[in-house]
Coordinates of C-alpha atoms in Angstrom, one line a residue:
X1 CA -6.1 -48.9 2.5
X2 CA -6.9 -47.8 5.6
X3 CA -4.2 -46.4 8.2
X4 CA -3.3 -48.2 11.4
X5 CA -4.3 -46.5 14.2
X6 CA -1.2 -47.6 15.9
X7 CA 0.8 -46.2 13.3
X8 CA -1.3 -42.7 13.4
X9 CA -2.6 -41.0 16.1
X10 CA -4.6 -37.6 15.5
X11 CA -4.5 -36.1 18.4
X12 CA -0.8 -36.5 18.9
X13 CA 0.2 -35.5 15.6
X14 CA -1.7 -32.6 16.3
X15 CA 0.2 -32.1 19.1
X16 CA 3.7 -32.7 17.3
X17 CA 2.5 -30.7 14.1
X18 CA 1.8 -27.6 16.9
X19 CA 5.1 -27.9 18.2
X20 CA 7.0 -27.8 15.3
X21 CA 5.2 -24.6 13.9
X22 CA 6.0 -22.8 17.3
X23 CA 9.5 -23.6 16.6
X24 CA 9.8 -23.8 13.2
X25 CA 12.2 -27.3 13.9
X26 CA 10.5 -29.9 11.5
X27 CA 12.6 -33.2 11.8
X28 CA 12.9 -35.6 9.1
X29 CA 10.6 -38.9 9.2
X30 CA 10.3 -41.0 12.9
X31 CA 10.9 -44.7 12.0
X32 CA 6.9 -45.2 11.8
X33 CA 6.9 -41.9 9.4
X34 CA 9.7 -44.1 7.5
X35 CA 7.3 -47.0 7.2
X36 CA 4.6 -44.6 6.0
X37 CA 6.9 -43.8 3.3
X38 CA 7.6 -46.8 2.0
X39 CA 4.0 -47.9 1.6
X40 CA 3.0 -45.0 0.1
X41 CA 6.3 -45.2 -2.6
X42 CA 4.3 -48.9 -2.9
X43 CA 1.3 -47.4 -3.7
X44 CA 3.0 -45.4 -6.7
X45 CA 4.9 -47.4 -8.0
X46 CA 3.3 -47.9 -11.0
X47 CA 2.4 -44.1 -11.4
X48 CA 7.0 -43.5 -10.6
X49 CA 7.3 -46.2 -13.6
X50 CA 9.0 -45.0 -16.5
X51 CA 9.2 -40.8 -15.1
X52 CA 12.1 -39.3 -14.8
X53 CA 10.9 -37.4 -12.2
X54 CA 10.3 -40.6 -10.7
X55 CA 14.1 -40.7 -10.0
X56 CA 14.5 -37.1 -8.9
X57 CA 14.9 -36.7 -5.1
X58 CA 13.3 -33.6 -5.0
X59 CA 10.4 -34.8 -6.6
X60 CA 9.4 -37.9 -5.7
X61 CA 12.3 -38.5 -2.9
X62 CA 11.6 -39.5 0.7
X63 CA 11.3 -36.1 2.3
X64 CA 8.8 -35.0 -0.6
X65 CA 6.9 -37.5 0.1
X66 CA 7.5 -37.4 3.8
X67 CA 5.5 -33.9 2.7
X68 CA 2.6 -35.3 1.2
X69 CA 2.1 -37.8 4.4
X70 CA 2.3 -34.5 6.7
X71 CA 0.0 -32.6 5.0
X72 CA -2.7 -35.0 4.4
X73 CA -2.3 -36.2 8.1
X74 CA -1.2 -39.3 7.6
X75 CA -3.7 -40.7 5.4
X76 CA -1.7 -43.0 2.7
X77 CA -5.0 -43.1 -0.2
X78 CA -5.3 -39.2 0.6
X79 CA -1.4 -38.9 0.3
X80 CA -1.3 -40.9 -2.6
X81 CA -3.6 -39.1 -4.8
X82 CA -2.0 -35.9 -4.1
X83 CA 1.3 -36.9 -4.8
X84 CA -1.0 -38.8 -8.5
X85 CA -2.4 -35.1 -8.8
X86 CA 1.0 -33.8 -8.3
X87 CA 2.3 -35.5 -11.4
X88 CA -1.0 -35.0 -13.5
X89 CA -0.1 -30.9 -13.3
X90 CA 3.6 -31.9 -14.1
X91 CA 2.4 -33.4 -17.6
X92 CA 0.1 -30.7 -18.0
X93 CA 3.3 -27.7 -17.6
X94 CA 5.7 -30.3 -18.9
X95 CA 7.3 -29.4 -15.5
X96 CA 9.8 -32.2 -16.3
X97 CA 11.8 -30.3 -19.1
X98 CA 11.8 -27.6 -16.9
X99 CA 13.5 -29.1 -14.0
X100 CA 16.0 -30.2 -16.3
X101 CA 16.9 -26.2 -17.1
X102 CA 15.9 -24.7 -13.9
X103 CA 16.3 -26.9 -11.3
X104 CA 20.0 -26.1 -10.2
X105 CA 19.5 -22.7 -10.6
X106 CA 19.7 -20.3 -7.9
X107 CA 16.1 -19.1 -6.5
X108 CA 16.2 -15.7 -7.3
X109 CA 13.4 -14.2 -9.6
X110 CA 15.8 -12.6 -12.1
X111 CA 17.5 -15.7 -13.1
X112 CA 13.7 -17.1 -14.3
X113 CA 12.3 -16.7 -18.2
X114 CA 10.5 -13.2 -18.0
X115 CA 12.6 -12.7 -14.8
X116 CA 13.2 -8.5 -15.6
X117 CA 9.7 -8.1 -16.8
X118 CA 8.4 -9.3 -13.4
X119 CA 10.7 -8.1 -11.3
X120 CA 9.5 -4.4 -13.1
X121 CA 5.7 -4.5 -12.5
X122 CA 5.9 -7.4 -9.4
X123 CA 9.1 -7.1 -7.8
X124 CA 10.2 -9.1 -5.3
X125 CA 13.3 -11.1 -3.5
X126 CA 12.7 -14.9 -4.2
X127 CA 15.5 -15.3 -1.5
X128 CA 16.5 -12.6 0.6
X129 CA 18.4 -14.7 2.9
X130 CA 18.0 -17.9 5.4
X131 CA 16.3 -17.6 8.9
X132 CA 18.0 -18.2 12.4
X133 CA 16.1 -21.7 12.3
X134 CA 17.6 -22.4 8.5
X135 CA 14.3 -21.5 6.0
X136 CA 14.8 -19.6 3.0
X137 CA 12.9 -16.2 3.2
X138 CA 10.9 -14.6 0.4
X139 CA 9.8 -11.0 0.3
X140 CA 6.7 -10.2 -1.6
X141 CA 6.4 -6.1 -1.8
X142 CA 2.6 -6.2 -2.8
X143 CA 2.1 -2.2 -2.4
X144 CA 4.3 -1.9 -5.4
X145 CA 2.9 -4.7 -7.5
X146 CA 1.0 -3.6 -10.8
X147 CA -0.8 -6.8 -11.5
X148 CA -3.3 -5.6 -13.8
X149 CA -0.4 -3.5 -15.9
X150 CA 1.6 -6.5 -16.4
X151 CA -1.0 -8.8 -17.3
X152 CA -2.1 -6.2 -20.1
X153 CA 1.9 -6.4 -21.0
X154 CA 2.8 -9.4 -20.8
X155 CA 0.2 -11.8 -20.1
X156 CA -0.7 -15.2 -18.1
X157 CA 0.9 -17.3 -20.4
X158 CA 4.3 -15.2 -19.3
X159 CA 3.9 -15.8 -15.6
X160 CA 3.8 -19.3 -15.8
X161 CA 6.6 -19.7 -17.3
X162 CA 8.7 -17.5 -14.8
X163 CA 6.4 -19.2 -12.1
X164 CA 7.2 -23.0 -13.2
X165 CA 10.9 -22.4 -13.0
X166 CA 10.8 -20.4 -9.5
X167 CA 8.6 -23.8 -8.0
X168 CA 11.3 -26.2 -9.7
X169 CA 14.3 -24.4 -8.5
X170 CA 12.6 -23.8 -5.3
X171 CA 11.4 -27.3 -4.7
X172 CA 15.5 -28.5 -5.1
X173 CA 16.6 -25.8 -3.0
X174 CA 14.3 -27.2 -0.1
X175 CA 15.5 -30.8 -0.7
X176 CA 19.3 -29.9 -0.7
X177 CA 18.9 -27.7 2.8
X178 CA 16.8 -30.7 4.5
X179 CA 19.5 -32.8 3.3
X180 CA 22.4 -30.4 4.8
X181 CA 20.2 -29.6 7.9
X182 CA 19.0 -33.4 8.6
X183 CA 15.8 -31.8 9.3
X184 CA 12.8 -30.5 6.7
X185 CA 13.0 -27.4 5.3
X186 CA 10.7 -25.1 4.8
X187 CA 10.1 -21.3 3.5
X188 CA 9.1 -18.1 5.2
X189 CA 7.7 -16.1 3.2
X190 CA 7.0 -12.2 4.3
X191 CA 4.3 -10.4 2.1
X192 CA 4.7 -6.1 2.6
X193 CA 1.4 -4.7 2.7
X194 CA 2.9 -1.1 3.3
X195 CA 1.0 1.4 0.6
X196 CA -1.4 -1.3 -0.4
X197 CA -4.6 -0.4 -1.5
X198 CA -8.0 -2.7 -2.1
X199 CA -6.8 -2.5 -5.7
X200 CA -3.8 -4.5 -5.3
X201 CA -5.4 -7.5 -3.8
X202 CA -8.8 -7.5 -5.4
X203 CA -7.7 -7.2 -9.2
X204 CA -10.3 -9.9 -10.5
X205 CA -8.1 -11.3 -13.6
X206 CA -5.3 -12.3 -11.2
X207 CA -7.7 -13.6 -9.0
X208 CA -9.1 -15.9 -11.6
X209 CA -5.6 -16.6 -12.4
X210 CA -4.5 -17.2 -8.9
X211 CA -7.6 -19.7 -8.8
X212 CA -7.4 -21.1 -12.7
X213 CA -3.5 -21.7 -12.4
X214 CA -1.5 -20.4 -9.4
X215 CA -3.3 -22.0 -6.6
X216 CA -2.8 -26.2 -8.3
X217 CA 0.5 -25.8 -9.0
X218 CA 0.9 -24.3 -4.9
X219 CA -0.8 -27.4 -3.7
X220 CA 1.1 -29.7 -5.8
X221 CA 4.3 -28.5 -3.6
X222 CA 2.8 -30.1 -0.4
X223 CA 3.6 -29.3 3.5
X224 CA 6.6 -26.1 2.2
X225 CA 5.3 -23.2 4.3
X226 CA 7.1 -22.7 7.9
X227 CA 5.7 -19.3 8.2
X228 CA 4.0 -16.7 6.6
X229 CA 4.0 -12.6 7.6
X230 CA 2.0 -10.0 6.6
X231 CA 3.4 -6.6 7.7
X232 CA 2.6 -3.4 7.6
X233 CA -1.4 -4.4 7.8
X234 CA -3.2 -1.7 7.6
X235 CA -6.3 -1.7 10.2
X236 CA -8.8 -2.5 7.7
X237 CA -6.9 -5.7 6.6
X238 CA -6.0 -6.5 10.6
X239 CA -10.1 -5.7 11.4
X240 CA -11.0 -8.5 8.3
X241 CA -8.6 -11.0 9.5
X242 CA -9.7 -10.7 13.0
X243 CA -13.3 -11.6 11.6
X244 CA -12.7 -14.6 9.3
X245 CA -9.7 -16.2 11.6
X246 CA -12.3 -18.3 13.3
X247 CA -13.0 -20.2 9.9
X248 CA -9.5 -21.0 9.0
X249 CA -8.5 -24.6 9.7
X250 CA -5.8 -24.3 13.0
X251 CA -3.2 -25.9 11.4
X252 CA -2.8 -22.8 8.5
X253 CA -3.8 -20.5 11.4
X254 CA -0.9 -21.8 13.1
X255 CA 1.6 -20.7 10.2
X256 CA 0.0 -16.9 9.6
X257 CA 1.2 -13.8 11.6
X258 CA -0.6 -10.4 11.0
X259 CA 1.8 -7.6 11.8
X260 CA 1.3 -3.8 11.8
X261 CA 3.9 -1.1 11.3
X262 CA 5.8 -2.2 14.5
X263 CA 7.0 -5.8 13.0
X264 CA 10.6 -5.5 13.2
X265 CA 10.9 -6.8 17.0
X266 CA 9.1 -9.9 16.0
X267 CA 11.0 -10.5 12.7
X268 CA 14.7 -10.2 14.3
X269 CA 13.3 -13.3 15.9
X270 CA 13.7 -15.3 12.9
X271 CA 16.0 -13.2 10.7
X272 CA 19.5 -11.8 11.2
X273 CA 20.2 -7.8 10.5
X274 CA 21.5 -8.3 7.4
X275 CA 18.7 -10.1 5.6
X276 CA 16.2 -7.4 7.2
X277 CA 18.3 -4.7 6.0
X278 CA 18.4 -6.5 2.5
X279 CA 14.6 -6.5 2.7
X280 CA 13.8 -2.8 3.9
X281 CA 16.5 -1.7 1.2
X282 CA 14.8 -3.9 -2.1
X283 CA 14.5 -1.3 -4.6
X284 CA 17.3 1.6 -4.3
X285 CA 18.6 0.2 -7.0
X286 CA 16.1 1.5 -8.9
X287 CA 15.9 4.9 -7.2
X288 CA 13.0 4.3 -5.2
X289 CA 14.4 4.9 -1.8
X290 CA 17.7 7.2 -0.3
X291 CA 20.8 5.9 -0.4
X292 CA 24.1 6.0 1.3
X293 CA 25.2 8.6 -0.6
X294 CA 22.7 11.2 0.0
X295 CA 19.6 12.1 -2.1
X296 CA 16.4 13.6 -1.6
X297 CA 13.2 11.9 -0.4
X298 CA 9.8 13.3 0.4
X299 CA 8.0 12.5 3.0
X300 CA 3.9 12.9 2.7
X301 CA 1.9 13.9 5.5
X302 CA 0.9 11.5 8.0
X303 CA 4.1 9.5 6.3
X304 CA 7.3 8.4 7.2
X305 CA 10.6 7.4 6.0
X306 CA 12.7 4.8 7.5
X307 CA 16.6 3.4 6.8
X308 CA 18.1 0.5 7.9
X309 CA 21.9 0.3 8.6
X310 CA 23.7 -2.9 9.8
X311 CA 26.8 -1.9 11.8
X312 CA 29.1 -3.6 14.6
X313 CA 29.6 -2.8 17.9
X314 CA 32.2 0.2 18.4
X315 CA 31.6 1.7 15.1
X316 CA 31.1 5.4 14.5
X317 CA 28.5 6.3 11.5
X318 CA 27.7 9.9 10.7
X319 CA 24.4 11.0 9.5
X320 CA 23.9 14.4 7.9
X321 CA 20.8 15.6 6.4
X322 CA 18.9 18.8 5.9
X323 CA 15.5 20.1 5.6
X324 CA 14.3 22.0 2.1
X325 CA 10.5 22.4 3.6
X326 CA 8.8 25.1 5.4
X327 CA 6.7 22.2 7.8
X328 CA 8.8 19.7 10.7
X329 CA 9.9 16.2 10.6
X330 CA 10.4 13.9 13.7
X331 CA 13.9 12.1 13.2
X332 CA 14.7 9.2 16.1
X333 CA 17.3 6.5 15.9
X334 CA 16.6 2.9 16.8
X335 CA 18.7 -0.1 17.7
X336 CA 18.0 -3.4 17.6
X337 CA 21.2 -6.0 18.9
X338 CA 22.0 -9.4 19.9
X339 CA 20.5 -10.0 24.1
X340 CA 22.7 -9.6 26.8
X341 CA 24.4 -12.8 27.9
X342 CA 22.1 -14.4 29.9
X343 CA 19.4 -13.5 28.8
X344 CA 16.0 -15.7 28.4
X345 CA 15.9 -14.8 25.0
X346 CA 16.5 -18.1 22.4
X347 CA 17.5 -15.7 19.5
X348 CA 16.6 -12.4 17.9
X349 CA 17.6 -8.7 18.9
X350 CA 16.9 -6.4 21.3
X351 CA 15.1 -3.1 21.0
X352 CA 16.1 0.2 22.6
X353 CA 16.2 4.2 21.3
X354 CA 19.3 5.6 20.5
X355 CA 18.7 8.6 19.6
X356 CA 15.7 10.2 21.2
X357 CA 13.0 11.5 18.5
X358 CA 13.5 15.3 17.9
X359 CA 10.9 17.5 16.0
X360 CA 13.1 19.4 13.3
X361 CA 12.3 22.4 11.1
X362 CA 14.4 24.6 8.2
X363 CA 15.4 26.3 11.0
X364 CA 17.8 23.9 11.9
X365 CA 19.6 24.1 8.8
X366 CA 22.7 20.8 8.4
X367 CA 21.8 18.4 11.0
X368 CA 24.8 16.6 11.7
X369 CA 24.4 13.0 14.1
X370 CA 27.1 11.2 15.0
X371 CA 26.5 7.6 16.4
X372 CA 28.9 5.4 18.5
X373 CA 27.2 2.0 18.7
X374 CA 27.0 0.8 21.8
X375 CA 28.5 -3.1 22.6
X376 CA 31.6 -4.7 22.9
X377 CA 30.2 -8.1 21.3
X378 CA 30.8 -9.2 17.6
X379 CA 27.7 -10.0 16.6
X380 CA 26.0 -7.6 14.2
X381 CA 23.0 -5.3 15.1
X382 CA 20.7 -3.2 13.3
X383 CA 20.1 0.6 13.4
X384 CA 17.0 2.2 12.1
X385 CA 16.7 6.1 10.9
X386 CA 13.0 7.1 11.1
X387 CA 11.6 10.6 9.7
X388 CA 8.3 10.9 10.5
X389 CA 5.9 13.6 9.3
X390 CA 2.8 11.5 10.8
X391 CA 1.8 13.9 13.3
X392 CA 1.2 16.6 9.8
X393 CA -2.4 16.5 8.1

């Protein structure tokens, strides 16, 4: 079947499509998008007949396959055999029987099969919270992932049972926000890069079984990515991004942003305080980082150490901490809060110093701060506690 050009127009879709990825604001189908969807539910009919899936609006509803139409540009044959191929890998996982467990489950890893064995060896926040324009937003810690540990552990077979239930639940939880929103939903998804090394994204057996497994169950999800950032890059990853950008197709060049250690600026443009904080904090838990109640933490050379607090405007927190080394540390405070009214800004925070960086030694013994946030607002802001020993080799 071919597509009516009146129907479809490349150039302006391409125009739309840009648009929407700027601002993240994907509306539901147009009333020629509504069309589209109704011939291509014609066209799989017979493939829908006798599935229950075929009766499950987050599978083979209107705004999934408003997805496939999106992604494929329109093109109903193309559309429609992706949605055919999307079915084919459903028989294949028996992704059916796990809808029925998983689908109304809430999309956090540790409530998947295999959930606490991941979350040990490849930890990360399947939702940390939902963005100023209403995406869910996953944080993906890769610097502490141990792929090739876990596969010796636990095995492929293990991951795709965890992964299967995190698409099904995820796939519902994107339905019921579009629905809620009356616009599609989609996910940001923020992969750390901060102490990754070549081994961590070069292991060859999870490569193979990104390729053999991973990567057709992804595409079978269709059109769900609003955004995806890579922070703290380090130079070597920005420098081989920079060279291969060229060759990746606009619209997925449109979606990617490569961030350094100075990403929170651009972030508290999509997220509020609290779901940074919830990010920058993952893991203290465990012990792996200070926490509010004091501790000690070392800080390598050419290093630092960083903790977020979310506070209101008006409140008074105390910090007190105290060197056990014979080197110095650089300790700074920064804010970031809501724009003054007025301002040109659509959302996000500002940024501004607080508390001037100060190189410290032993000799200072019990440093005591105490920090009166500024603003008579009521929105929330963020302050960030930095101790850097970068400037020691």
């Amino acid at each position: 079947m071919e597509v009516d050009k009146k129907q479809f127009n490349p150039g302006n879709s391409d125009k739309r499509a840009i648009k929407w990825d700027e601002t993240l604001d994907f509306p539901l189908a147009s009333q020629e998008e509504e069309e589209e969807v109704k011939e291509l539910r014609s066209l799989l009919a017979e493939d829908f007949a006798d599935r229950a899936c075929g009766k499950w609006p987050d599978v083979t509803g209107d705004v999934r396959l408003l997805r496939f139409l999106r992604g494929y540009d329109h093109q109903l044959e193309a559309a429609a055999e992706a949605v055919r191929d999307m079915l084919q890998i459903r028989d294949k996982y028996n992704m059916d029987e796990v809808h029925e467990s998983f689908a109304d489950v809430e999309c956090n890893n540790e409530y998947f099969p295999g959930g606490n064995e991941v979350q040990s060896l490849i930890p990360g926040l399947g939702t940390v919270g939902i963005s100023f324009s209403g995406h869910p937003v996953c944080y993906v810690p890769i610097g502490r992932h141990n792929v090739q540990r876990y596969l010796e552990e636990y095995g492929e077979e293990h991951y795709i049972k965890f992964y299967l239930a995190q698409v099904e639940s995820r796939m519902m939880q994107l339905h019921r926000l579009s629905e809620k929103e009356g616009r599609m939903i989609k996910i940001i998804i923020i992969i750390d890069l901060k102490g990754a090394g070549l081994a961590a994204v070069t292991n060859k057996r999870w490569r193979k079984f990104e390729k053999t497994f991973l990567n057709p169950i992804n595409k079978a999800q269709a059109e769900c990515l609003a955004r995806l950032f890579f922070i703290n890059a380090p130079w070597w990853i920005l420098r081989f991004y920079n060279g291969i950008k060229r060759v990746i197709p606009p619209n997925t060049r449109r979606k990617i942003a490569m961030l350094g250690a100075n990403y929170r600026s651009e972030l508290l443009h999509h997220l509020d305080a609290g779901t940074l904080q919830r990010m920058l904090t993952f893991g203290e838990m465990n012990g792996d980082k200070l926490v509010d109640g004091g501790g000690d933490i070392s800080i390598a050379a050419r290093s630092s150490f960083e903790r977020q607090l979310v506070a209101n405007p008006g409140d008074t927190i105390k910090v007190e901490f105290e060197l056990k080394t014979q080197g110095d540390v650089d300790f700074g405070v920064t804010i970031f809060q809501p724009p003054d009214e007025g301002s040109e800004e659509f959302n996000g925070l500002q940024e501004s110093v607080l508390v001037e960086t100060k190189r410290l030694t032993e000799k200072d013994g019990m440093v005591v701060e105490k920090i009166v946030v500024p603003g008579d607002g009521k929105e929330q802001c963020m302050l960030e506690l930095k101790f850097s020993n970068t400037h020691s080799w």
